Every structure is written in C-alpha cells, then in structure tokens.
Amino acid sequence: MLEDCKNALERWGGVHTLIDRWLDQRRQLLVSFIELKEACDAELEAVSKAPIDTFSEKLMDYISAGHFEIYPQLSEEARAFGDEGALVIAEKLLERLDMSTEMVLEFDTDFGSTLHCEQNIARLPAWIDRLARGLTERFALEDQLIARLHAVHSPQHTKAPA
C-alpha cells in the first residue's frame, strides 16, 4: 500500500496543492497503520490505546478531508469543464467510497473509547486485515477520481499536440 501511495504522489503531486496535502495525509496515515500493525503483530496484549488513537485520528482526518474538501473540489472542477461524463463516474465512485467510510466509522466506534478499546482488542488483528483491504480499494477509487475529475483537465493533459 505504501508503494501505491508513493506512485500516486508521483502521478498527481504538484498538480494541485490541495491534492498534494491530501496525498501527504494518506502517506502519514499509512505509516501510522503500519506502526499499529507491527505493534499488533509483535504482542497484541501490549498494544496501548495511544497507537490506536493516533491511527484512528489520522484515518478520520483523511476521510474527512476527502469527503469535505477533495471530492467537492474535484466535482466542481469537472463541472467547470462541463465534463458530465466525469460527474457520472464520480457519483458511482463516491457510492463505493461511502461503503469504505462506513467501515472507518465502525472502527472508530469499536476503538474510540478506552472501554471499547479494551473490550475489542482481541478483534484488532481482524480489523487491521479488514482495513488493509478496505483502504487499498479506497485509495484505488480515489486515484480514479483524481484521474477522471482532475488530471484530464490539467494543462499538460489538455494541451494540443504540437
């Protein structure tokens, strides 16, 4: 997943400051995820709430930025370019992203409080596996959104061949 994050940053980085910042948040989220997974793999019973909170906070910030900053900005850009096809695709991708968002909210519920965290710590490895699959799919969908709603309108892409 981290390699895919680097590839996305190389592909879209520098195109738009907002997207750059968001992709950096993605990278930080993945670092936090890997640290939590390694702690869980080493000794589950020794995992404190702190790394769970750190990961959960980065996850919620990333998801929120997508829903409230990035996706609306990308849709606005497609509207500005009159790209109705992109908006139709975006609607379908956003529906699929909503499923991933529900999973993230479930994780936050299961591990948000100290009591819930203690009650659910045995489920953390299964959650990590579920999140790994869900985030991998989410990042791929988001990359499609960026490609279809932003990159096709970039000056490099829309420039007529010489």
mmCIF file with all atom_site columns, C-alpha atoms in Angstrom:
data_model
loop_
_atom_site.group_PDB
_atom_site.id
_atom_site.type_symbol
_atom_site.label_atom_id
_atom_site.label_alt_id
_atom_site.label_comp_id
_atom_site.label_asym_id
_atom_site.label_entity_id
_atom_site.label_seq_id
_atom_site.pdbx_PDB_ins_code
_atom_site.Cartn_x
_atom_site.Cartn_y
_atom_site.Cartn_z
_atom_site.occupancy
_atom_site.B_iso_or_equiv
_atom_site.pdbx_formal_charge
_atom_site.auth_seq_id
_atom_site.auth_comp_id
_atom_site.auth_asym_id
_atom_site.auth_atom_id
_atom_site.pdbx_PDB_model_num
ATOM 1   C CA . MET A 1 1   ? 0.000   0.000  0.000   1.00 0.00 ? 1   MET A CA 1
ATOM 2   C CA . LEU A 1 2   ? 2.816   2.410  0.831   1.00 0.00 ? 2   LEU A CA 1
ATOM 3   C CA . GLU A 1 3   ? 4.336   1.880  -2.614  1.00 0.00 ? 3   GLU A CA 1
ATOM 4   C CA . ASP A 1 4   ? 0.976   2.661  -4.233  1.00 0.00 ? 4   ASP A CA 1
ATOM 5   C CA . CYS A 1 5   ? 0.858   5.840  -2.145  1.00 0.00 ? 5   CYS A CA 1
ATOM 6   C CA . LYS A 1 6   ? 4.275   6.880  -3.484  1.00 0.00 ? 6   LYS A CA 1
ATOM 7   C CA . ASN A 1 7   ? 3.147   6.155  -7.049  1.00 0.00 ? 7   ASN A CA 1
ATOM 8   C CA . ALA A 1 8   ? 0.010   8.259  -6.612  1.00 0.00 ? 8   ALA A CA 1
ATOM 9   C CA . LEU A 1 9   ? 2.055   11.129 -5.181  1.00 0.00 ? 9   LEU A CA 1
ATOM 10  C CA . GLU A 1 10  ? 4.415   10.951 -8.168  1.00 0.00 ? 10  GLU A CA 1
ATOM 11  C CA . ARG A 1 11  ? 1.478   10.804 -10.580 1.00 0.00 ? 11  ARG A CA 1
ATOM 12  C CA . TRP A 1 12  ? -0.630  13.619 -9.091  1.00 0.00 ? 12  TRP A CA 1
ATOM 13  C CA . GLY A 1 13  ? 1.847   15.531 -6.906  1.00 0.00 ? 13  GLY A CA 1
ATOM 14  C CA . GLY A 1 14  ? 2.389   19.159 -7.788  1.00 0.00 ? 14  GLY A CA 1
ATOM 15  C CA . VAL A 1 15  ? -0.798  19.293 -9.842  1.00 0.00 ? 15  VAL A CA 1
ATOM 16  C CA . HIS A 1 16  ? -2.843  20.861 -7.122  1.00 0.00 ? 16  HIS A CA 1
ATOM 17  C CA . THR A 1 17  ? -1.849  21.940 -3.610  1.00 0.00 ? 17  THR A CA 1
ATOM 18  C CA . LEU A 1 18  ? -4.978  20.526 -2.016  1.00 0.00 ? 18  LEU A CA 1
ATOM 19  C CA . ILE A 1 19  ? -4.408  17.129 -3.577  1.00 0.00 ? 19  ILE A CA 1
ATOM 20  C CA . ASP A 1 20  ? -0.724  17.251 -2.619  1.00 0.00 ? 20  ASP A CA 1
ATOM 21  C CA . ARG A 1 21  ? -1.630  17.885 1.005   1.00 0.00 ? 21  ARG A CA 1
ATOM 22  C CA . TRP A 1 22  ? -4.210  15.110 0.950   1.00 0.00 ? 22  TRP A CA 1
ATOM 23  C CA . LEU A 1 23  ? -1.793  12.605 -0.576  1.00 0.00 ? 23  LEU A CA 1
ATOM 24  C CA . ASP A 1 24  ? 0.703   13.501 2.140   1.00 0.00 ? 24  ASP A CA 1
ATOM 25  C CA . GLN A 1 25  ? -2.027  12.811 4.706   1.00 0.00 ? 25  GLN A CA 1
ATOM 26  C CA . ARG A 1 26  ? -2.502  9.427  3.009   1.00 0.00 ? 26  ARG A CA 1
ATOM 27  C CA . ARG A 1 27  ? 1.198   8.687  3.368   1.00 0.00 ? 27  ARG A CA 1
ATOM 28  C CA . GLN A 1 28  ? 1.155   9.651  7.057   1.00 0.00 ? 28  GLN A CA 1
ATOM 29  C CA . LEU A 1 29  ? -1.951  7.512  7.560   1.00 0.00 ? 29  LEU A CA 1
ATOM 30  C CA . LEU A 1 30  ? -0.198  4.519  6.027   1.00 0.00 ? 30  LEU A CA 1
ATOM 31  C CA . VAL A 1 31  ? 2.885   4.993  8.207   1.00 0.00 ? 31  VAL A CA 1
ATOM 32  C CA . SER A 1 32  ? 0.629   5.065  11.269  1.00 0.00 ? 32  SER A CA 1
ATOM 33  C CA . PHE A 1 33  ? -1.239  1.992  10.010  1.00 0.00 ? 33  PHE A CA 1
ATOM 34  C CA . ILE A 1 34  ? 1.997   0.054  9.533   1.00 0.00 ? 34  ILE A CA 1
ATOM 35  C CA . GLU A 1 35  ? 3.194   1.025  13.008  1.00 0.00 ? 35  GLU A CA 1
ATOM 36  C CA . LEU A 1 36  ? -0.091  -0.174 14.524  1.00 0.00 ? 36  LEU A CA 1
ATOM 37  C CA . LYS A 1 37  ? 0.030   -3.428 12.544  1.00 0.00 ? 37  LYS A CA 1
ATOM 38  C CA . GLU A 1 38  ? 3.615   -4.089 13.631  1.00 0.00 ? 38  GLU A CA 1
ATOM 39  C CA . ALA A 1 39  ? 2.732   -3.419 17.280  1.00 0.00 ? 39  ALA A CA 1
ATOM 40  C CA . CYS A 1 40  ? -0.261  -5.733 16.962  1.00 0.00 ? 40  CYS A CA 1
ATOM 41  C CA . ASP A 1 41  ? 1.832   -8.456 15.312  1.00 0.00 ? 41  ASP A CA 1
ATOM 42  C CA . ALA A 1 42  ? 4.545   -8.184 17.974  1.00 0.00 ? 42  ALA A CA 1
ATOM 43  C CA . GLU A 1 43  ? 2.321   -8.548 21.045  1.00 0.00 ? 43  GLU A CA 1
ATOM 44  C CA . LEU A 1 44  ? -1.384  -7.797 20.839  1.00 0.00 ? 44  LEU A CA 1
ATOM 45  C CA . GLU A 1 45  ? -1.904  -7.641 24.589  1.00 0.00 ? 45  GLU A CA 1
ATOM 46  C CA . ALA A 1 46  ? 0.814   -4.994 24.879  1.00 0.00 ? 46  ALA A CA 1
ATOM 47  C CA . VAL A 1 47  ? -0.766  -2.645 22.327  1.00 0.00 ? 47  VAL A CA 1
ATOM 48  C CA . SER A 1 48  ? -1.729  0.534  24.133  1.00 0.00 ? 48  SER A CA 1
ATOM 49  C CA . LYS A 1 49  ? -4.558  2.830  23.153  1.00 0.00 ? 49  LYS A CA 1
ATOM 50  C CA . ALA A 1 50  ? -2.103  5.541  22.027  1.00 0.00 ? 50  ALA A CA 1
ATOM 51  C CA . PRO A 1 51  ? -1.130  3.991  18.656  1.00 0.00 ? 51  PRO A CA 1
ATOM 52  C CA . ILE A 1 52  ? -4.756  3.068  18.020  1.00 0.00 ? 52  ILE A CA 1
ATOM 53  C CA . ASP A 1 53  ? -5.775  6.674  18.726  1.00 0.00 ? 53  ASP A CA 1
ATOM 54  C CA . THR A 1 54  ? -3.001  8.044  16.522  1.00 0.00 ? 54  THR A CA 1
ATOM 55  C CA . PHE A 1 55  ? -4.039  5.845  13.630  1.00 0.00 ? 55  PHE A CA 1
ATOM 56  C CA . SER A 1 56  ? -7.744  6.492  14.166  1.00 0.00 ? 56  SER A CA 1
ATOM 57  C CA . GLU A 1 57  ? -7.210  10.257 14.283  1.00 0.00 ? 57  GLU A CA 1
ATOM 58  C CA . LYS A 1 58  ? -5.194  10.224 11.046  1.00 0.00 ? 58  LYS A CA 1
ATOM 59  C CA . LEU A 1 59  ? -7.791  7.956  9.454   1.00 0.00 ? 59  LEU A CA 1
ATOM 60  C CA . MET A 1 60  ? -10.717 10.196 10.418  1.00 0.00 ? 60  MET A CA 1
ATOM 61  C CA . ASP A 1 61  ? -8.831  13.323 9.297   1.00 0.00 ? 61  ASP A CA 1
ATOM 62  C CA . TYR A 1 62  ? -8.012  11.721 5.945   1.00 0.00 ? 62  TYR A CA 1
ATOM 63  C CA . ILE A 1 63  ? -11.563 10.501 5.353   1.00 0.00 ? 63  ILE A CA 1
ATOM 64  C CA . SER A 1 64  ? -12.992 13.899 6.367   1.00 0.00 ? 64  SER A CA 1
ATOM 65  C CA . ALA A 1 65  ? -10.632 15.773 4.066   1.00 0.00 ? 65  ALA A CA 1
ATOM 66  C CA . GLY A 1 66  ? -11.724 13.558 1.194   1.00 0.00 ? 66  GLY A CA 1
ATOM 67  C CA . HIS A 1 67  ? -15.438 13.997 1.810   1.00 0.00 ? 67  HIS A CA 1
ATOM 68  C CA . PHE A 1 68  ? -15.471 17.665 2.725   1.00 0.00 ? 68  PHE A CA 1
ATOM 69  C CA . GLU A 1 69  ? -12.574 19.139 0.720   1.00 0.00 ? 69  GLU A CA 1
ATOM 70  C CA . ILE A 1 70  ? -11.252 16.930 -2.054  1.00 0.00 ? 70  ILE A CA 1
ATOM 71  C CA . TYR A 1 71  ? -14.340 15.267 -3.535  1.00 0.00 ? 71  TYR A CA 1
ATOM 72  C CA . PRO A 1 72  ? -16.337 18.524 -3.724  1.00 0.00 ? 72  PRO A CA 1
ATOM 73  C CA . GLN A 1 73  ? -13.339 20.320 -5.253  1.00 0.00 ? 73  GLN A CA 1
ATOM 74  C CA . LEU A 1 74  ? -12.887 17.603 -7.867  1.00 0.00 ? 74  LEU A CA 1
ATOM 75  C CA . SER A 1 75  ? -16.587 17.644 -8.717  1.00 0.00 ? 75  SER A CA 1
ATOM 76  C CA . GLU A 1 76  ? -16.520 21.428 -9.008  1.00 0.00 ? 76  GLU A CA 1
ATOM 77  C CA . GLU A 1 77  ? -13.577 21.214 -11.380 1.00 0.00 ? 77  GLU A CA 1
ATOM 78  C CA . ALA A 1 78  ? -15.393 18.689 -13.572 1.00 0.00 ? 78  ALA A CA 1
ATOM 79  C CA . ARG A 1 79  ? -18.474 20.963 -13.602 1.00 0.00 ? 79  ARG A CA 1
ATOM 80  C CA . ALA A 1 80  ? -16.295 23.939 -14.534 1.00 0.00 ? 80  ALA A CA 1
ATOM 81  C CA . PHE A 1 81  ? -15.001 21.985 -17.532 1.00 0.00 ? 81  PHE A CA 1
ATOM 82  C CA . GLY A 1 82  ? -18.504 20.772 -18.443 1.00 0.00 ? 82  GLY A CA 1
ATOM 83  C CA . ASP A 1 83  ? -17.331 17.192 -18.013 1.00 0.00 ? 83  ASP A CA 1
ATOM 84  C CA . GLU A 1 84  ? -20.669 15.463 -17.437 1.00 0.00 ? 84  GLU A CA 1
ATOM 85  C CA . GLY A 1 85  ? -19.152 12.027 -18.066 1.00 0.00 ? 85  GLY A CA 1
ATOM 86  C CA . ALA A 1 86  ? -16.710 12.561 -15.229 1.00 0.00 ? 86  ALA A CA 1
ATOM 87  C CA . LEU A 1 87  ? -19.525 13.600 -12.902 1.00 0.00 ? 87  LEU A CA 1
ATOM 88  C CA . VAL A 1 88  ? -21.455 10.403 -13.664 1.00 0.00 ? 88  VAL A CA 1
ATOM 89  C CA . ILE A 1 89  ? -18.342 8.328  -12.973 1.00 0.00 ? 89  ILE A CA 1
ATOM 90  C CA . ALA A 1 90  ? -17.676 10.318 -9.808  1.00 0.00 ? 90  ALA A CA 1
ATOM 91  C CA . GLU A 1 91  ? -21.152 9.605  -8.476  1.00 0.00 ? 91  GLU A CA 1
ATOM 92  C CA . LYS A 1 92  ? -20.589 5.854  -8.881  1.00 0.00 ? 92  LYS A CA 1
ATOM 93  C CA . LEU A 1 93  ? -17.128 6.010  -7.316  1.00 0.00 ? 93  LEU A CA 1
ATOM 94  C CA . LEU A 1 94  ? -18.414 8.087  -4.414  1.00 0.00 ? 94  LEU A CA 1
ATOM 95  C CA . GLU A 1 95  ? -21.111 5.490  -3.702  1.00 0.00 ? 95  GLU A CA 1
ATOM 96  C CA . ARG A 1 96  ? -18.388 2.851  -3.414  1.00 0.00 ? 96  ARG A CA 1
ATOM 97  C CA . LEU A 1 97  ? -16.308 5.165  -1.218  1.00 0.00 ? 97  LEU A CA 1
ATOM 98  C CA . ASP A 1 98  ? -19.276 5.554  1.123   1.00 0.00 ? 98  ASP A CA 1
ATOM 99  C CA . MET A 1 99  ? -19.053 1.836  1.945   1.00 0.00 ? 99  MET A CA 1
ATOM 100 C CA . SER A 1 100 ? -15.428 2.316  2.952   1.00 0.00 ? 100 SER A CA 1
ATOM 101 C CA . THR A 1 101 ? -16.375 5.321  5.048   1.00 0.00 ? 101 THR A CA 1
ATOM 102 C CA . GLU A 1 102 ? -18.927 3.215  6.941   1.00 0.00 ? 102 GLU A CA 1
ATOM 103 C CA . MET A 1 103 ? -16.167 0.714  7.730   1.00 0.00 ? 103 MET A CA 1
ATOM 104 C CA . VAL A 1 104 ? -13.952 3.511  9.082   1.00 0.00 ? 104 VAL A CA 1
ATOM 105 C CA . LEU A 1 105 ? -16.767 4.789  11.280  1.00 0.00 ? 105 LEU A CA 1
ATOM 106 C CA . GLU A 1 106 ? -17.317 1.260  12.638  1.00 0.00 ? 106 GLU A CA 1
ATOM 107 C CA . PHE A 1 107 ? -13.624 1.029  13.507  1.00 0.00 ? 107 PHE A CA 1
ATOM 108 C CA . ASP A 1 108 ? -13.791 4.372  15.289  1.00 0.00 ? 108 ASP A CA 1
ATOM 109 C CA . THR A 1 109 ? -16.812 3.165  17.272  1.00 0.00 ? 109 THR A CA 1
ATOM 110 C CA . ASP A 1 110 ? -15.091 -0.102 18.234  1.00 0.00 ? 110 ASP A CA 1
ATOM 111 C CA . PHE A 1 111 ? -11.876 1.601  19.385  1.00 0.00 ? 111 PHE A CA 1
ATOM 112 C CA . GLY A 1 112 ? -12.885 5.199  20.164  1.00 0.00 ? 112 GLY A CA 1
ATOM 113 C CA . SER A 1 113 ? -13.131 4.927  23.933  1.00 0.00 ? 113 SER A CA 1
ATOM 114 C CA . THR A 1 114 ? -10.822 3.242  26.403  1.00 0.00 ? 114 THR A CA 1
ATOM 115 C CA . LEU A 1 115 ? -13.579 0.843  27.443  1.00 0.00 ? 115 LEU A CA 1
ATOM 116 C CA . HIS A 1 116 ? -14.431 -0.100 23.844  1.00 0.00 ? 116 HIS A CA 1
ATOM 117 C CA . CYS A 1 117 ? -10.758 -0.474 23.055  1.00 0.00 ? 117 CYS A CA 1
ATOM 118 C CA . GLU A 1 118 ? -10.234 -2.862 25.981  1.00 0.00 ? 118 GLU A CA 1
ATOM 119 C CA . GLN A 1 119 ? -13.352 -4.834 25.037  1.00 0.00 ? 119 GLN A CA 1
ATOM 120 C CA . ASN A 1 120 ? -12.366 -5.113 21.366  1.00 0.00 ? 120 ASN A CA 1
ATOM 121 C CA . ILE A 1 121 ? -8.574  -5.504 21.499  1.00 0.00 ? 121 ILE A CA 1
ATOM 122 C CA . ALA A 1 122 ? -8.801  -9.196 20.539  1.00 0.00 ? 122 ALA A CA 1
ATOM 123 C CA . ARG A 1 123 ? -10.575 -8.100 17.341  1.00 0.00 ? 123 ARG A CA 1
ATOM 124 C CA . LEU A 1 124 ? -7.808  -5.653 16.382  1.00 0.00 ? 124 LEU A CA 1
ATOM 125 C CA . PRO A 1 125 ? -5.904  -8.095 14.095  1.00 0.00 ? 125 PRO A CA 1
ATOM 126 C CA . ALA A 1 126 ? -9.098  -8.827 12.143  1.00 0.00 ? 126 ALA A CA 1
ATOM 127 C CA . TRP A 1 127 ? -9.793  -5.086 11.931  1.00 0.00 ? 127 TRP A CA 1
ATOM 128 C CA . ILE A 1 128 ? -6.292  -4.451 10.630  1.00 0.00 ? 128 ILE A CA 1
ATOM 129 C CA . ASP A 1 129 ? -6.787  -7.032 7.881   1.00 0.00 ? 129 ASP A CA 1
ATOM 130 C CA . ARG A 1 130 ? -10.199 -5.579 7.019   1.00 0.00 ? 130 ARG A CA 1
ATOM 131 C CA . LEU A 1 131 ? -8.841  -2.036 6.963   1.00 0.00 ? 131 LEU A CA 1
ATOM 132 C CA . ALA A 1 132 ? -5.894  -3.080 4.788   1.00 0.00 ? 132 ALA A CA 1
ATOM 133 C CA . ARG A 1 133 ? -8.285  -4.413 2.152   1.00 0.00 ? 133 ARG A CA 1
ATOM 134 C CA . GLY A 1 134 ? -10.711 -1.511 2.505   1.00 0.00 ? 134 GLY A CA 1
ATOM 135 C CA . LEU A 1 135 ? -8.065  1.190  2.359   1.00 0.00 ? 135 LEU A CA 1
ATOM 136 C CA . THR A 1 136 ? -6.362  -0.417 -0.631  1.00 0.00 ? 136 THR A CA 1
ATOM 137 C CA . GLU A 1 137 ? -9.653  -0.321 -2.518  1.00 0.00 ? 137 GLU A CA 1
ATOM 138 C CA . ARG A 1 138 ? -10.422 3.197  -1.255  1.00 0.00 ? 138 ARG A CA 1
ATOM 139 C CA . PHE A 1 139 ? -7.080  4.573  -2.439  1.00 0.00 ? 139 PHE A CA 1
ATOM 140 C CA . ALA A 1 140 ? -7.593  2.994  -5.868  1.00 0.00 ? 140 ALA A CA 1
ATOM 141 C CA . LEU A 1 141 ? -11.064 4.574  -6.132  1.00 0.00 ? 141 LEU A CA 1
ATOM 142 C CA . GLU A 1 142 ? -9.733  7.939  -5.021  1.00 0.00 ? 142 GLU A CA 1
ATOM 143 C CA . ASP A 1 143 ? -6.934  7.736  -7.571  1.00 0.00 ? 143 ASP A CA 1
ATOM 144 C CA . GLN A 1 144 ? -9.591  7.097  -10.235 1.00 0.00 ? 144 GLN A CA 1
ATOM 145 C CA . LEU A 1 145 ? -11.464 10.196 -9.048  1.00 0.00 ? 145 LEU A CA 1
ATOM 146 C CA . ILE A 1 146 ? -8.312  12.279 -9.297  1.00 0.00 ? 146 ILE A CA 1
ATOM 147 C CA . ALA A 1 147 ? -7.530  10.892 -12.729 1.00 0.00 ? 147 ALA A CA 1
ATOM 148 C CA . ARG A 1 148 ? -11.021 11.401 -14.139 1.00 0.00 ? 148 ARG A CA 1
ATOM 149 C CA . LEU A 1 149 ? -12.048 14.635 -12.451 1.00 0.00 ? 149 LEU A CA 1
ATOM 150 C CA . HIS A 1 150 ? -8.756  16.491 -12.194 1.00 0.00 ? 150 HIS A CA 1
ATOM 151 C CA . ALA A 1 151 ? -5.849  15.138 -14.197 1.00 0.00 ? 151 ALA A CA 1
ATOM 152 C CA . VAL A 1 152 ? -7.733  15.121 -17.507 1.00 0.00 ? 152 VAL A CA 1
ATOM 153 C CA . HIS A 1 153 ? -8.257  18.865 -17.092 1.00 0.00 ? 153 HIS A CA 1
ATOM 154 C CA . SER A 1 154 ? -4.667  19.673 -16.219 1.00 0.00 ? 154 SER A CA 1
ATOM 155 C CA . PRO A 1 155 ? -2.741  21.892 -18.647 1.00 0.00 ? 155 PRO A CA 1
ATOM 156 C CA . GLN A 1 156 ? -0.373  19.045 -19.552 1.00 0.00 ? 156 GLN A CA 1
ATOM 157 C CA . HIS A 1 157 ? -3.265  16.760 -20.477 1.00 0.00 ? 157 HIS A CA 1
ATOM 158 C CA . THR A 1 158 ? -5.443  19.284 -22.299 1.00 0.00 ? 158 THR A CA 1
ATOM 159 C CA . LYS A 1 159 ? -2.624  20.858 -24.288 1.00 0.00 ? 159 LYS A CA 1
ATOM 160 C CA . ALA A 1 160 ? -2.983  20.179 -28.002 1.00 0.00 ? 160 ALA A CA 1
ATOM 161 C CA . PRO A 1 161 ? -0.142  18.222 -29.596 1.00 0.00 ? 161 PRO A CA 1
ATOM 162 C CA . ALA A 1 162 ? 2.419   20.348 -31.441 1.00 0.00 ? 162 ALA A CA 1
#
